[in-house]
Coordinates of C-alpha atoms in Angstrom, one line a residue:
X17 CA 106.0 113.6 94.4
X18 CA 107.7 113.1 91.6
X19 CA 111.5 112.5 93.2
X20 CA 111.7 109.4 95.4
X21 CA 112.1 111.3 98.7
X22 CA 108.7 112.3 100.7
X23 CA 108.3 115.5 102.6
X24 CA 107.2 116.1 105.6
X25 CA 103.9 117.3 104.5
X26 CA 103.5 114.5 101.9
X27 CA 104.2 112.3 105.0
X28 CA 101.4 114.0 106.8
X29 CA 99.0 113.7 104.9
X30 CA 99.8 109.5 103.9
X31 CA 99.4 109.3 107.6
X32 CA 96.1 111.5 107.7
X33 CA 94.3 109.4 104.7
X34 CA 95.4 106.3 106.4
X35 CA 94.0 107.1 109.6
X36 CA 91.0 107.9 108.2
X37 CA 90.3 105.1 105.5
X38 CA 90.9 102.8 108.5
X39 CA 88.5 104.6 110.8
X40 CA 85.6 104.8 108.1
X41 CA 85.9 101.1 107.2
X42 CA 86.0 100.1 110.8
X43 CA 82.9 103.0 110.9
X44 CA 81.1 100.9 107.6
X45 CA 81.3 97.4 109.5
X46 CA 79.5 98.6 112.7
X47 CA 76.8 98.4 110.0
X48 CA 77.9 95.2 108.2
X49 CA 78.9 96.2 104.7
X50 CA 82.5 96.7 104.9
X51 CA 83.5 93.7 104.3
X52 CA 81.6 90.4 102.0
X53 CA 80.2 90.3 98.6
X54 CA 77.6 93.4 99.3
X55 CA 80.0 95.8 100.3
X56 CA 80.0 100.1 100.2
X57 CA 82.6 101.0 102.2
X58 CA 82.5 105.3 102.9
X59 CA 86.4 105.2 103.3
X60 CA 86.5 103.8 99.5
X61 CA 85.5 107.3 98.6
X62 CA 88.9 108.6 99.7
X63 CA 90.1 106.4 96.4
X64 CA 89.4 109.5 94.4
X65 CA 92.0 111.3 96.3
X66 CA 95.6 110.9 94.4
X67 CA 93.9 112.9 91.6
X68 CA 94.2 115.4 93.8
X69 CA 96.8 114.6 95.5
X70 CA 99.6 112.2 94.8
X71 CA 100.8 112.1 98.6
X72 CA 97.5 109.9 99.1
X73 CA 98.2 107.1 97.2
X74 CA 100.7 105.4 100.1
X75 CA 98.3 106.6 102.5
X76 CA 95.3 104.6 101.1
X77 CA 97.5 101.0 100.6
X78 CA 98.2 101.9 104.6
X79 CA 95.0 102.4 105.7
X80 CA 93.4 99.4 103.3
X81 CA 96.1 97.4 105.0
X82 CA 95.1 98.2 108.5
X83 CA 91.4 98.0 107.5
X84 CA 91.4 94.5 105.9
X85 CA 93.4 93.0 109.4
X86 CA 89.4 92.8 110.2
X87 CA 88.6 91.1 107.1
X88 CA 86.5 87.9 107.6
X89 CA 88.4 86.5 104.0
X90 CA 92.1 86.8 106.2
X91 CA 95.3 87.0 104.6
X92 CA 94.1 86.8 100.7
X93 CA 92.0 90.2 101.6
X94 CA 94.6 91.6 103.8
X95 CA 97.5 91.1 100.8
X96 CA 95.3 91.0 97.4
X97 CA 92.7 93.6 98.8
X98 CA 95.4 96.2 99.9
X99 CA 97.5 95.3 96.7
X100 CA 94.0 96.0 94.8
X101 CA 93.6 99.6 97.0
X102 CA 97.4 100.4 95.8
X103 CA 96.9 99.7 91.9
X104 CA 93.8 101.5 92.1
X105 CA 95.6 103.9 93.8
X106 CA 98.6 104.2 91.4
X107 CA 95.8 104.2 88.4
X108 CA 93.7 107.0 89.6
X109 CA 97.1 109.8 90.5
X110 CA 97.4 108.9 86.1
X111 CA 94.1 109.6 85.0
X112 CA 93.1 112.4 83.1
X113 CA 90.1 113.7 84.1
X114 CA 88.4 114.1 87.2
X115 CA 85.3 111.7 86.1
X116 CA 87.4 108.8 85.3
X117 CA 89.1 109.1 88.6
X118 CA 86.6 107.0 90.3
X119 CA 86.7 104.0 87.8
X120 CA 90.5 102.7 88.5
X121 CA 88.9 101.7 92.0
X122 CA 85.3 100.4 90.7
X123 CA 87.8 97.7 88.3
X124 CA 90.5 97.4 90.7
X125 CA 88.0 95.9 93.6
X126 CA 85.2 94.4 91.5
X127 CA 88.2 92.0 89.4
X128 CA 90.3 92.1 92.3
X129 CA 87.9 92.0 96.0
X130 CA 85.7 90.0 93.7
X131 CA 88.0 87.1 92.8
X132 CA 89.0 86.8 96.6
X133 CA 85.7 87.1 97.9
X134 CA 85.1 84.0 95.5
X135 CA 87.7 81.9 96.1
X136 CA 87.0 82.3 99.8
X137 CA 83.3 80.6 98.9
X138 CA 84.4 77.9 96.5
X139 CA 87.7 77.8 95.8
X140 CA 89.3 76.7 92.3
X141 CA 85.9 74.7 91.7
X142 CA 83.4 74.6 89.2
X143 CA 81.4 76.9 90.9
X144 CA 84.4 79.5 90.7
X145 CA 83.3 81.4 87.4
X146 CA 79.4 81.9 89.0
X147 CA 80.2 82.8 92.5
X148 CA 83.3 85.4 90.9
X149 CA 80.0 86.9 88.3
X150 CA 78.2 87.9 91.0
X151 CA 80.9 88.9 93.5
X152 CA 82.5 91.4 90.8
X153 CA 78.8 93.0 90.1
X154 CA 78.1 93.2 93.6
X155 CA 81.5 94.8 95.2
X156 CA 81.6 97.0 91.9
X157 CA 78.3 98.2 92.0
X158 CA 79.1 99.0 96.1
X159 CA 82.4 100.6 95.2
X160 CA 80.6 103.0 92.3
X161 CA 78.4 104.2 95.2
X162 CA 81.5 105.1 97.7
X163 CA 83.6 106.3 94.4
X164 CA 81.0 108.2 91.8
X165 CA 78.8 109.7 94.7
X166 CA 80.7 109.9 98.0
X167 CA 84.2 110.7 95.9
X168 CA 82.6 112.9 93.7
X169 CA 81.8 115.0 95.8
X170 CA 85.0 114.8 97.3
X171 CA 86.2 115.7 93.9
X172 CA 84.0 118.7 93.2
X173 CA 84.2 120.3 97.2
X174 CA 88.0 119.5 97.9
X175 CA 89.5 122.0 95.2
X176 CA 87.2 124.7 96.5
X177 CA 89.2 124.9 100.0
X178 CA 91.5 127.3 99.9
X179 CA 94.1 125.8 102.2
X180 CA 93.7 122.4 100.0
X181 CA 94.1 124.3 97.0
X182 CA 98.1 124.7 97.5
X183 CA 98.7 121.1 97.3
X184 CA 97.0 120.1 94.4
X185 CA 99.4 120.0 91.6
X186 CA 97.0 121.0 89.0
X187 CA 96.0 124.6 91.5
X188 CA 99.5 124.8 92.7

């Protein structure tokens, strides 16, 4: 991607990733941990993705977007969640190496999902600083499960397909 125009395919597969990050978060809160301060949403490994391939990263703020209309935290979720998908996003097609790919979503939520998720419980109060401690551990620790162990694998199987193979810039 690296003119301003999108092709087709790149198009494609935006649409594909947000389609499923939406349909794996909506999957993840059947079971009640896609959303709240314990949190391990399976379509947060799809985060890993614009490592691989840059066309993902529009795809993912989509899908977050759609995902978070759910969210019991409303509109801060819905704008600073899907803001936070779309930084981490950004981050991760930069990174260097496929094991640091991961981390740009672990921050990104944890600071981010964690300060909403906070706010939500106490607002600007004195209780602010405690409730946003354990928010940040708990939606990070959720979001290095889905990112280091779900996306890992997605990292390590993905550039094995032969079809995928391609579309990745770096087996292009």
């Amino acid at each position: 991607m690296s003119n301003s125009r999108f092709t087709t395919h790149q198009l494609a597969t935006a649409g594909v990733i947000a389609a499923l990050y939406a349909v794996l978060a909506y999957f993840a809160s059947v079971f009640g941990i896609a959303y709240g301060p314990i949190q391990c949403r399976f379509s947060e490994a799809l985060c890993v993705l614009p490592f691989l391939f840059p066309a993902a990263t529009p795809g993912l703020f989509v899908g977050c977007l759609v995902a978070n209309l759910l969210s019991p935290y409303g509109a801060l979720d819905i704008i600073f969640g899907s803001l936070a998908t779309l930084l981490a996003a950004v981050w991760t097609q930069h990174t260097q190496h496929k094991w640091l790919a991961p981390l740009p979503p672990v921050l990104c939520n944890a600071v981010i999902v964690g300060a909403v998720i906070s706010f939500e419980q106490t607002g600007f109060t004195g209780a602010f600083a405690g409730a946003f401690a354990y928010n940040a551990v708990t939606v990070g620790v959720g979001e290095a499960i889905a990112c280091y162990v779900l996306g890992g694998l997605l990292l390590t199987l993905l550039p094995k397909v032969p079809a995928l193979r391609r579309q990745m810039p770096s087996c292009g």
